[in-house]
Coordinates of C-alpha atoms and ligand atoms in Angstrom, one line a residue:
Chain A
M1 CA -8.0 0.8 28.3
A2 CA -6.6 -2.2 29.7
Y3 CA -2.5 -2.6 29.6
Y4 CA -0.8 -6.0 29.4
R5 CA 2.8 -6.3 31.4
R6 CA 4.7 -8.1 29.3
N7 CA 7.1 -10.6 31.0
S8 CA 5.3 -10.8 34.2
S9 CA 4.8 -14.6 35.3
A10 CA 1.0 -14.4 34.2
D11 CA 2.2 -13.5 30.8
R12 CA 4.9 -15.5 30.8
M13 CA 3.0 -18.5 31.2
A14 CA 0.4 -17.8 28.7
R15 CA 3.6 -16.9 25.7
G16 CA 4.2 -21.0 27.1
L17 CA 0.9 -21.8 26.7
G18 CA 1.0 -20.8 23.2
W19 CA 4.2 -22.4 21.9
F20 CA 2.2 -26.0 23.6
S21 CA -0.7 -24.7 21.5
I22 CA 1.2 -24.6 18.4
G23 CA 3.0 -28.1 19.0
L24 CA 0.0 -29.8 19.9
G25 CA -2.3 -28.3 17.4
V26 CA 0.7 -28.8 14.5
A27 CA 0.2 -32.6 15.8
E28 CA -3.2 -32.8 15.5
L29 CA -2.9 -31.7 11.8
V30 CA -0.1 -34.0 10.9
A31 CA -1.1 -37.1 13.1
A32 CA -5.0 -37.1 12.8
R33 CA -5.9 -40.0 11.6
R34 CA -3.3 -41.8 13.6
L35 CA -4.3 -40.0 16.9
A36 CA -8.3 -41.0 15.7
R37 CA -7.1 -44.4 15.6
W38 CA -5.6 -45.1 19.3
M39 CA -8.6 -43.4 20.3
G40 CA -11.0 -45.5 18.7
M41 CA -12.7 -42.6 16.9
E42 CA -11.7 -43.3 13.6
E43 CA -14.9 -41.3 12.2
Q44 CA -13.3 -38.0 13.8
A45 CA -10.3 -37.7 12.3
G46 CA -11.3 -34.8 10.4
L47 CA -12.7 -33.1 13.5
I48 CA -9.3 -33.5 14.9
R49 CA -7.9 -31.7 12.2
T50 CA -10.3 -28.9 12.4
Y51 CA -9.1 -28.8 16.5
G52 CA -5.5 -28.7 15.1
A53 CA -5.9 -25.9 13.3
R54 CA -8.0 -24.0 15.8
E55 CA -4.5 -24.7 18.3
V56 CA -2.3 -23.2 16.0
A57 CA -4.6 -20.4 15.6
T58 CA -4.9 -19.7 19.3
G59 CA -1.1 -20.2 19.7
V60 CA -0.4 -18.1 17.2
G61 CA -2.9 -15.5 18.8
L62 CA -1.0 -15.7 22.6
L63 CA 2.2 -15.2 20.8
A64 CA 1.4 -12.2 18.7
M65 CA -1.3 -9.8 20.6
G66 CA -0.6 -7.6 22.7
D67 CA -3.2 -8.3 25.4
A68 CA -3.6 -12.1 26.1
R69 CA -6.5 -12.6 27.6
P70 CA -9.0 -13.0 25.0
W71 CA -6.8 -15.7 23.5
M72 CA -6.8 -17.6 26.8
W73 CA -10.6 -17.5 27.2
G74 CA -10.3 -18.7 23.4
R75 CA -8.7 -22.2 25.0
I76 CA -10.8 -22.6 27.7
A77 CA -13.5 -22.7 25.4
G78 CA -11.1 -24.5 23.2
D79 CA -10.6 -26.9 25.9
A80 CA -14.2 -27.3 27.0
L81 CA -15.1 -28.5 23.3
D82 CA -12.2 -31.2 23.5
L83 CA -13.6 -32.3 26.9
A84 CA -16.8 -32.5 25.5
T85 CA -15.8 -34.5 22.5
L86 CA -13.7 -37.2 24.2
A87 CA -16.1 -37.4 26.7
S88 CA -18.2 -38.4 24.0
A89 CA -16.1 -41.8 22.9
H90 CA -15.6 -42.3 26.5
H91 CA -18.5 -45.4 26.4
D92 CA -18.1 -49.6 27.0
G93 CA -18.5 -49.6 23.3
N94 CA -14.9 -48.0 22.1
P95 CA -12.5 -50.7 22.6
R96 CA -9.9 -48.1 23.0
R97 CA -11.5 -46.6 26.2
E98 CA -9.0 -46.3 28.4
N99 CA -6.8 -44.3 25.8
V100 CA -9.6 -41.8 25.7
A101 CA -9.6 -41.7 29.4
T102 CA -5.9 -41.1 29.4
A103 CA -6.7 -38.0 26.8
L104 CA -9.6 -36.9 29.1
G105 CA -7.1 -36.3 32.2
A106 CA -4.3 -34.5 29.8
V107 CA -7.0 -32.5 28.9
A108 CA -8.4 -31.5 32.5
A109 CA -5.0 -30.7 33.5
R110 CA -4.5 -28.3 30.6
T111 CA -8.0 -26.7 31.4
A112 CA -6.7 -26.1 35.1
L113 CA -3.6 -24.5 33.6
D114 CA -5.4 -22.3 31.3
V115 CA -7.8 -20.9 33.8
L116 CA -5.1 -20.3 36.4
C117 CA -3.2 -18.5 33.9
T118 CA -6.3 -16.5 32.7
A119 CA -7.3 -15.9 36.2
M120 CA -3.4 -14.4 37.0
L121 CA -3.8 -12.2 33.9
H122 CA -7.2 -10.5 35.2
R123 CA -5.5 -10.5 38.9
E124 CA -2.6 -8.3 37.2
E125 CA -4.8 -5.9 35.2
A126 CA -7.3 -5.1 38.7
T127 CA -4.1 -4.2 40.6
A128 CA -2.6 -2.3 37.6
W129 CA -5.2 0.6 37.0
T130 CA -5.4 3.8 38.1
P131 CA -7.6 6.6 36.3
P132 CA -5.3 8.1 33.5
R133 CA -3.3 11.8 34.0
D134 CA -4.1 14.6 32.6
Y135 CA -2.1 16.6 31.0
S136 CA -4.0 19.1 29.2
D137 CA -1.3 22.1 30.9
R138 CA 1.9 20.8 29.6
S139 CA 2.1 22.5 26.3
G140 CA 5.2 23.6 26.6
L141 CA 5.0 26.8 24.4
P142 CA 4.7 30.2 26.4
R143 CA 1.2 31.0 24.2
P144 CA -1.8 28.9 23.0
P145 CA -0.6 26.4 20.2
A146 CA -2.4 28.6 17.8
A147 CA -0.8 31.4 18.5
M148 CA 2.4 30.1 18.2
R149 CA 1.8 28.7 14.4
G150 CA 4.8 29.7 12.5
A151 CA 6.6 31.1 14.8
A152 CA 9.7 29.6 13.7
K153 CA 9.5 30.0 10.1
D154 CA 12.4 31.6 9.9
A155 CA 14.6 28.7 11.3
P156 CA 17.6 27.6 9.5
I157 CA 17.1 24.4 7.6
L158 CA 19.6 24.0 4.7
A159 CA 18.7 23.0 1.4
D160 CA 19.2 19.6 1.8
M161 CA 16.2 19.0 3.9
R162 CA 13.6 21.2 1.5
T163 CA 11.3 19.6 -0.6
P164 CA 12.7 20.5 -4.3
A165 CA 10.1 23.3 -5.8
I166 CA 8.7 21.0 -8.4
L167 CA 7.7 18.2 -5.9
R168 CA 6.4 21.0 -4.0
F169 CA 2.2 20.9 -3.2
Q170 CA 0.7 24.4 -4.4
P171 CA -1.2 26.7 -1.9
A172 CA -4.7 25.7 -2.7
Chain B
M1 CA 31.1 4.6 40.0
K2 CA 27.7 3.8 39.6
A3 CA 25.8 3.0 36.3
L4 CA 23.0 1.2 34.6
V5 CA 24.3 -1.5 32.9
W6 CA 22.4 -4.4 30.5
H7 CA 22.3 -7.8 31.1
G8 CA 19.9 -9.1 29.4
T9 CA 16.3 -8.6 27.8
A10 CA 14.3 -6.5 30.3
D11 CA 17.1 -7.0 32.6
I12 CA 18.9 -3.6 33.3
R13 CA 20.7 -3.6 36.7
Y14 CA 22.3 -0.6 39.2
D15 CA 26.0 -1.8 38.8
T16 CA 29.4 -0.2 40.0
V17 CA 31.8 -0.4 37.4
P18 CA 35.3 1.0 36.9
D19 CA 35.1 4.9 36.1
P20 CA 36.1 6.5 33.1
E21 CA 39.5 7.8 32.0
I22 CA 40.5 10.1 29.0
E23 CA 41.7 7.4 26.3
Q24 CA 42.0 9.9 23.5
P25 CA 43.3 13.2 23.2
R26 CA 40.3 14.8 22.1
D27 CA 38.0 13.0 25.0
A28 CA 36.8 14.8 27.9
I29 CA 35.2 13.1 31.0
V30 CA 31.8 14.6 32.1
K31 CA 30.3 14.2 35.8
V32 CA 26.7 13.9 34.9
T33 CA 24.1 15.8 36.3
S34 CA 21.0 15.0 34.4
C35 CA 20.5 12.0 31.9
A36 CA 16.9 10.5 30.6
I37 CA 15.6 7.3 29.0
C38 CA 14.9 7.2 25.9
G39 CA 12.5 5.1 23.7
S40 CA 15.2 4.2 21.5
D41 CA 16.7 2.7 25.1
L42 CA 13.8 0.5 24.8
H43 CA 14.3 -1.1 21.7
L44 CA 17.5 -2.0 23.9
Y45 CA 15.6 -3.5 26.9
D46 CA 13.5 -5.3 25.0
H47 CA 16.3 -6.7 22.8
F48 CA 15.0 -6.0 19.3
M49 CA 18.4 -4.4 18.1
P50 CA 21.3 -6.6 18.0
G51 CA 24.6 -6.1 18.8
M52 CA 24.3 -5.7 22.9
E53 CA 27.0 -7.4 25.5
K54 CA 26.4 -8.0 28.9
G55 CA 27.8 -5.1 30.7
D56 CA 27.2 -2.5 28.2
I57 CA 26.2 0.8 29.9
M58 CA 23.4 2.1 28.8
G59 CA 22.2 6.0 28.2
H60 CA 22.7 8.3 25.5
E61 CA 20.4 11.6 26.7
F62 CA 22.4 13.0 29.0
M63 CA 24.4 16.3 30.2
G64 CA 26.6 17.6 33.2
E65 CA 29.9 19.4 34.0
V66 CA 33.3 18.7 32.3
V67 CA 35.8 17.3 34.9
D68 CA 38.7 16.0 32.5
V69 CA 39.8 17.3 29.2
G70 CA 42.3 15.9 26.7
A71 CA 45.1 17.8 24.9
E72 CA 43.4 18.1 22.3
A73 CA 40.1 19.2 23.3
K74 CA 41.1 22.0 25.3
S75 CA 40.6 24.6 22.8
A76 CA 36.8 23.6 22.9
L77 CA 36.4 22.7 26.3
K78 CA 37.8 23.2 29.6
V79 CA 37.1 22.1 33.0
G80 CA 34.0 23.6 35.0
D81 CA 31.8 24.0 31.5
R82 CA 28.3 22.9 31.7
I83 CA 27.5 20.7 28.4
V84 CA 24.7 18.9 26.9
V85 CA 26.3 15.8 25.2
P86 CA 24.6 14.9 21.6
F87 CA 23.7 11.6 21.4
T88 CA 25.6 11.1 18.0
I89 CA 29.3 11.3 17.7
W90 CA 30.9 13.6 15.5
C91 CA 34.6 13.9 14.4
G92 CA 33.5 17.8 12.4
E93 CA 36.6 17.0 9.8
C94 CA 35.2 13.8 7.8
E95 CA 33.0 14.7 4.5
Q96 CA 29.7 13.8 6.0
C97 CA 30.9 15.7 8.8
R98 CA 31.4 18.9 6.6
R99 CA 28.1 19.0 5.1
G100 CA 26.5 18.4 8.7
N101 CA 25.2 14.8 8.4
Y102 CA 26.7 14.3 11.7
S103 CA 24.9 11.1 12.6
V104 CA 26.5 9.2 9.7
C105 CA 29.7 10.8 10.5
E106 CA 32.6 8.2 8.9
R107 CA 35.0 8.5 11.9
S108 CA 33.5 8.0 14.9
N109 CA 32.6 4.4 15.1
R110 CA 35.0 2.6 16.4
N111 CA 33.7 -0.5 15.1
K112 CA 33.3 0.7 11.7
A113 CA 34.1 -2.9 9.9
M114 CA 31.6 -4.6 11.6
A115 CA 29.0 -1.6 11.0
D116 CA 30.4 -1.7 7.1
K117 CA 29.4 -5.4 7.0
L118 CA 25.9 -4.9 7.9
F119 CA 24.9 -1.6 6.6
G120 CA 27.2 -1.6 3.3
H121 CA 28.9 1.6 4.9
T122 CA 29.4 2.7 8.6
T123 CA 27.0 5.5 10.2
A124 CA 28.0 7.6 13.3
G125 CA 29.2 6.4 17.1
L126 CA 26.6 6.4 19.7
F127 CA 26.7 6.6 23.5
G128 CA 25.0 3.6 24.8
Y129 CA 23.8 1.6 21.7
T130 CA 25.4 -1.7 20.8
H131 CA 28.5 -2.5 19.5
L132 CA 27.1 -1.7 16.0
T133 CA 27.9 1.8 16.9
G134 CA 30.8 1.8 18.4
G135 CA 29.9 0.3 21.8
Y136 CA 30.7 3.5 23.7
P137 CA 29.7 3.5 27.2
G138 CA 26.3 5.5 27.7
G139 CA 25.3 8.4 30.0
Q140 CA 23.3 6.9 32.6
A141 CA 26.3 6.8 34.9
E142 CA 27.9 9.1 37.5
Y143 CA 30.5 10.0 34.9
V144 CA 30.9 9.3 30.9
R145 CA 34.4 9.9 28.5
V146 CA 32.8 11.9 25.7
P147 CA 34.8 11.3 22.5
F148 CA 35.5 13.7 19.8
A149 CA 34.5 16.1 22.7
D150 CA 35.7 19.2 21.2
R151 CA 33.2 18.8 18.3
T152 CA 30.3 16.5 20.3
H153 CA 28.6 19.0 22.8
V154 CA 26.6 21.4 23.4
K155 CA 27.7 24.5 25.9
I156 CA 25.1 25.7 28.2
P157 CA 25.0 29.5 29.0
D158 CA 24.0 30.4 32.9
G159 CA 20.4 30.8 33.7
L160 CA 18.8 27.4 32.6
T161 CA 18.3 24.5 34.4
D162 CA 19.3 20.9 33.6
E163 CA 15.7 20.3 32.7
Q164 CA 15.3 23.0 30.3
V165 CA 18.3 21.9 28.2
L166 CA 18.8 18.4 28.5
F167 CA 16.8 17.4 25.5
L168 CA 18.4 19.5 23.3
G169 CA 20.9 16.2 23.4
D170 CA 18.8 14.4 21.6
I171 CA 14.3 14.3 21.6
F172 CA 14.2 17.8 21.0
P173 CA 16.0 17.9 18.1
T174 CA 14.8 14.9 16.8
G175 CA 11.4 16.2 17.0
W176 CA 12.5 19.3 15.0
Q177 CA 14.6 17.1 12.2
A178 CA 11.4 15.0 11.7
A179 CA 9.4 18.3 11.0
A180 CA 12.0 20.2 9.1
Q181 CA 12.6 17.3 7.2
C182 CA 9.1 17.7 5.7
D183 CA 9.8 20.8 5.0
I184 CA 6.2 21.9 6.1
Q185 CA 4.2 24.9 4.4
P186 CA 1.6 26.5 5.6
T187 CA -1.0 24.9 3.9
D188 CA 0.2 21.6 4.9
T189 CA -1.6 18.8 6.8
V190 CA 1.1 16.7 9.2
A191 CA 0.2 13.6 10.8
I192 CA 2.5 12.1 13.7
W193 CA 2.2 8.6 14.5
G194 CA 3.2 8.5 18.4
C195 CA 2.6 10.9 21.3
G196 CA 5.8 9.6 23.1
P197 CA 8.2 12.2 24.2
V198 CA 9.6 12.2 20.3
G199 CA 5.9 12.6 18.9
Q200 CA 5.4 15.2 21.5
M201 CA 8.7 17.4 20.5
T202 CA 8.0 16.4 16.7
I203 CA 4.1 18.1 17.7
R204 CA 5.4 21.5 19.1
S205 CA 7.9 21.5 16.3
A206 CA 5.5 21.2 13.7
I207 CA 3.7 24.1 15.0
L208 CA 6.3 26.2 15.1
L209 CA 7.6 25.5 11.9
G210 CA 4.0 26.5 10.9
A211 CA 1.9 23.5 9.7
K212 CA -1.8 24.0 9.4
Q213 CA -3.1 21.4 11.1
V214 CA -1.5 18.4 13.4
I215 CA -3.0 15.4 13.9
A216 CA -1.5 13.1 16.9
I217 CA -1.9 9.7 16.9
D218 CA -1.6 6.9 19.8
R219 CA -3.6 4.7 22.2
V220 CA -2.5 6.3 25.7
P221 CA -5.2 8.8 27.3
E222 CA -2.6 10.8 28.7
R223 CA 0.0 11.3 26.0
L224 CA -3.0 12.0 23.8
S225 CA -4.3 14.8 26.5
M226 CA -0.2 16.2 26.4
A227 CA -0.3 16.0 22.5
K228 CA -3.8 18.0 22.6
A229 CA -1.9 20.5 24.7
G230 CA 0.8 20.9 22.0
G231 CA -2.1 21.9 19.6
A232 CA -2.6 18.5 17.8
I233 CA -5.8 17.1 16.7
T234 CA -6.0 13.6 18.6
I235 CA -6.6 9.9 17.1
N236 CA -6.9 7.0 19.3
F237 CA -6.1 4.3 17.2
E238 CA -7.7 1.8 19.4
E239 CA -11.1 3.9 19.4
E240 CA -11.1 5.0 16.0
S241 CA -9.7 3.7 12.2
V242 CA -6.6 6.0 11.5
V243 CA -7.3 6.0 8.0
E244 CA -10.9 6.9 7.8
R245 CA -10.2 10.1 10.3
L246 CA -7.4 11.1 8.7
N247 CA -9.2 11.2 5.5
E248 CA -12.1 13.1 6.8
L249 CA -9.8 15.9 8.5
T250 CA -8.1 16.1 4.8
G251 CA -10.6 16.8 2.3
G252 CA -10.6 13.3 1.6
K253 CA -6.6 13.7 0.3
G254 CA -5.0 12.5 3.1
P255 CA -2.4 14.2 5.1
E256 CA 0.5 15.7 2.9
K257 CA 3.1 15.0 5.4
C258 CA 3.6 12.0 7.6
I259 CA 5.7 11.4 10.4
D260 CA 6.8 7.9 12.2
A261 CA 7.4 8.3 15.5
V262 CA 6.6 4.9 16.8
G263 CA 9.3 2.7 15.7
M264 CA 10.1 -1.0 15.1
E265 CA 7.5 -1.6 18.1
A266 CA 4.7 -0.6 16.8
H267 CA 1.6 -1.9 18.9
A268 CA -0.7 -4.5 17.8
T269 CA -4.0 -2.9 16.5
A270 CA -6.6 -5.5 15.7
T271 CA -5.7 -5.3 12.0
L272 CA -4.5 -8.4 10.2
D273 CA -1.0 -7.1 9.4
S274 CA 0.2 -6.5 12.7
M275 CA -1.0 -9.8 14.1
Y276 CA 1.1 -10.9 11.2
D277 CA 4.1 -9.0 12.3
R278 CA 3.7 -9.6 16.1
A279 CA 3.6 -13.6 15.1
K280 CA 6.7 -13.1 12.6
Q281 CA 8.5 -11.3 15.5
A282 CA 7.9 -13.7 18.0
L283 CA 9.0 -16.7 16.2
A284 CA 12.0 -14.6 14.9
L285 CA 11.2 -14.5 11.5
E286 CA 11.4 -10.5 11.1
S287 CA 12.9 -7.8 13.6
D288 CA 10.6 -5.1 12.9
R289 CA 6.7 -4.5 12.8
A290 CA 5.8 -2.3 10.1
H291 CA 2.5 -1.2 10.9
V292 CA 3.1 2.4 11.0
L293 CA 4.8 2.2 8.0
R294 CA 2.4 0.7 5.9
E295 CA -0.4 3.1 7.5
M296 CA 1.5 6.1 6.5
M297 CA 2.3 4.6 2.4
Y298 CA -1.3 4.4 2.5
V299 CA -2.7 7.2 3.8
C300 CA -0.4 9.8 3.0
R301 CA -1.2 12.3 -0.2
P302 CA 0.4 11.2 -3.5
A303 CA 3.5 13.8 -3.9
G304 CA 3.6 13.9 -0.2
T305 CA 6.6 13.3 2.5
L306 CA 7.0 10.6 4.8
S307 CA 9.5 11.1 7.7
I308 CA 10.7 8.3 10.1
P309 CA 12.3 9.3 13.4
G310 CA 11.4 6.0 14.5
V311 CA 14.1 3.5 15.0
Y312 CA 14.2 0.5 13.0
G313 CA 16.8 -2.1 13.3
G314 CA 16.9 -4.7 10.3
L315 CA 14.1 -6.2 8.4
I316 CA 10.3 -5.3 7.8
D317 CA 8.4 -7.5 5.9
K318 CA 5.1 -6.9 3.2
V319 CA 5.9 -3.2 3.0
P320 CA 3.5 -2.2 -0.1
F321 CA 6.5 -0.4 -1.9
G322 CA 4.6 -0.2 -4.9
V323 CA 2.0 2.3 -3.0
S324 CA 5.0 4.4 -2.4
M325 CA 6.3 4.5 -5.8
N326 CA 3.1 5.1 -7.6
K327 CA 2.7 7.8 -5.2
G328 CA 5.9 9.6 -5.5
L329 CA 6.4 9.7 -2.2
T330 CA 9.9 11.1 -0.8
W331 CA 11.0 9.3 1.9
R332 CA 13.3 10.8 4.7
M333 CA 14.9 9.1 7.7
G334 CA 17.8 8.5 10.1
Q335 CA 19.4 9.4 13.4
T336 CA 19.2 13.1 14.3
H337 CA 22.2 15.1 13.3
V338 CA 21.9 16.9 16.8
N339 CA 24.5 19.5 17.0
R340 CA 22.9 20.9 13.0
W341 CA 20.0 22.2 15.4
T342 CA 21.2 23.0 18.4
D343 CA 22.5 26.3 18.4
D344 CA 18.8 27.4 16.9
L345 CA 17.2 25.8 19.5
L346 CA 18.9 26.4 21.9
R347 CA 18.4 30.3 21.4
R348 CA 14.8 29.3 21.0
I349 CA 14.6 27.9 24.8
Q350 CA 16.5 31.0 25.9
E351 CA 13.9 33.5 24.2
G352 CA 11.1 31.4 25.9
Q353 CA 9.8 30.4 22.6
I354 CA 9.5 26.7 24.0
D355 CA 10.5 24.8 27.0
P356 CA 11.1 21.2 26.5
S357 CA 10.5 20.5 30.6
F358 CA 6.7 19.8 29.6
V359 CA 7.5 16.3 28.7
I360 CA 9.2 15.3 31.9
T361 CA 6.6 13.2 34.2
H362 CA 8.8 11.3 36.4
T363 CA 12.4 12.5 38.0
V364 CA 13.9 10.3 40.2
G365 CA 17.7 8.6 41.2
L366 CA 20.1 6.9 39.1
A367 CA 19.6 3.6 41.5
D368 CA 15.4 3.9 40.5
G369 CA 16.6 3.6 37.0
P370 CA 15.9 -0.3 36.5
G371 CA 12.4 -0.1 37.5
M372 CA 11.8 3.1 35.7
Y373 CA 12.5 1.5 32.4
Q374 CA 9.7 -1.2 33.2
T375 CA 7.5 1.9 34.4
F376 CA 8.1 3.8 30.9
R377 CA 8.2 0.9 28.8
D378 CA 4.8 -0.3 30.3
K379 CA 3.3 3.2 30.2
R380 CA 2.4 3.2 33.8
D381 CA 1.8 5.6 36.3
G382 CA 1.2 8.0 33.3
C383 CA 5.0 7.9 32.6
I384 CA 6.2 9.7 29.2
K385 CA 9.5 10.9 29.9
V386 CA 11.8 9.8 32.8
V387 CA 14.6 12.4 34.1
L388 CA 17.5 10.2 36.2
K389 CA 19.7 12.1 38.8
P390 CA 23.0 10.4 39.5
Ligands
LIG401 N1 16.1 9.2 14.9 C1 16.3 9.5 16.3 O1 17.7 9.9 16.3 C2 15.7 9.2 17.4 C3 15.8 9.5 18.3 C4 15.3 9.4 19.2 C5 14.1 8.4 19.8 N2 13.9 7.7 18.5 C6 13.3 6.7 17.9 O2 11.7 7.3 17.9 C7 10.9 6.7 18.5 C8 10.1 7.4 19.8 O3 10.5 7.4 20.6 P1 9.8 8.0 21.8 O4 10.9 8.4 23.0 O5 9.0 8.5 21.6 O6 9.0 6.5 22.7 P2 7.8 5.8 23.0 O7 8.2 4.4 23.0 O8 7.8 6.5 24.8 O9 6.7 6.3 22.3 C9 6.3 5.4 21.1 C10 4.7 5.8 21.0 O10 4.2 5.1 20.2 C11 2.8 4.6 20.3 N3 2.6 3.7 20.0 C12 2.4 2.3 19.2 N4 2.0 1.6 18.2 C13 1.6 2.9 17.2 C14 0.7 2.8 16.6 N5 0.4 1.7 15.8 N6 0.1 4.0 15.8 C15 0.8 4.8 16.5 N7 0.9 5.2 17.6 C16 1.9 4.4 18.3 C17 3.0 4.0 21.8 O11 1.9 4.4 22.2 C18 3.9 5.1 22.5 O12 3.4 6.2 23.1 C19 11.4 5.3 19.0 O13 11.6 4.3 17.9 C20 12.8 5.5 19.4 O14 13.5 4.9 19.5 C21 14.7 8.2 17.3
LIG402 ZN1 17.0 8.6 22.2
LIG403 ZN1 32.9 13.0 11.0

């Protein structure tokens, strides 16, 4: 089983990327049409909105879940989708071609960050893993638990901690 | 003197601080010989509990030797006495103390006004546990001032090691009260969430108090192995469905008694509700994660009891209260009334019925405390319970 280390530098970076995802996703959701127009991709406003929702989901996942790695892989897959979509709009027929190039550059930089962060998270796990300890000899009891069952039935427990008789389960 | 001092989230340092002195006639000063890190300390370390200030001394599980006694504590203590100090400070005279409800003593919280405002009415003062409960310097230090010391102590007879008795100050009575307040019957199945130190003590207590079947839930393999050693059937919540397994083990009816020994930092499982909690907590929209509470309410047998030693600090969200109401569940919870149980439990340790030192996995000097906080929180190196030697 894998444990993540909270507050390690890789983990902090992953959470930072999570916030970034939420911000970007919200922007894509709210300004999908404007973004599409800016890149000469008017028909694709709906797609951008879908990508925005995807960003928000991975962002929340990164902030929310214990282990950041599956979400980071999700981001990398998302980066690939973004790159492919942008590449398809980067052709001579698009008058806003330069804006698309800018966007491509930004997504490429972000992909590099994502890959770096994921690699760091994996490296951390590789160094952290040791086989679990076996504490099966640590009972704390002088005899096997089955033989100790009820040994303290005489314990003084005041009435305020007792279940009122009417609410008690009857012995089966 | 040296002490472990809180500086912020995940920032505890081994600092030099002024020595404590007698401030009130009922005080005593204790030279600490052993202290421990508690799961409750992790809530401060991760800063989920409000009310900490930079410079606060940590620690509420400690014991040692009395080195100074105030005038009014002399009737009960003398220099040289060896005592365990309970984490709940109690006066022994107020209405709550007279009823044995020491963790809600009406007089020991010196920041009563603040607690009155937040909780409606104050609870007891606690060592090293936020300004809401008095802001008393804690026991992960070389020396501690113990207020109301004539009451707030357990005298230790000769012949017992620190390791055997240290946990009388918190986790042993906490596990015991968690089980005791379930009023365990010989026909009961008791399900315990969390196999940390508190869960481990709860398992042994439930066995000793005569539960038919004890089931323990966690995901950390070595903690599960220790739970099994104590007589529990174990469920790894990352590998199996807790609700399905509990129903299977109880003929489809659910456990009569459910105990939350996890508290507000319940781990994310793949379930929707814990994702929701993580997200809301990350965005500071809720303070505590209630996954274990929800699971207990759902799986508990109707007319059963939920016992909650796990600590919560503030607000929880999406609690299926209708489930609990319609099933007629009884809720029992609270900080432990430590001294209510300690005479009986000390006797059981002396008689060899239980040796709580089984839970200790790491013993280090106080200076290594900051690193141990991280090891304990991240459950690295098989860590279950850390004892520090100042
Ligand atoms: N009421 C009191 O007086 C009192 C006294 C001491 C400690 N406590 C509280 O008891 C709780 C446990 O303390 P501890 O020292 O054992 O701490 P701990 O952090 O070592 O143990 C908590 C355990 O719960 C497990 N866990 C997390 N999520 C879970 C889930 N969804 N289902 C099952 N198990 C889960 C963790 O893996 C861990 O082993 C803490 O909240 C602590 O503050 C209360
Ligand atoms: Zn504690
Ligand atoms: Zn009192």
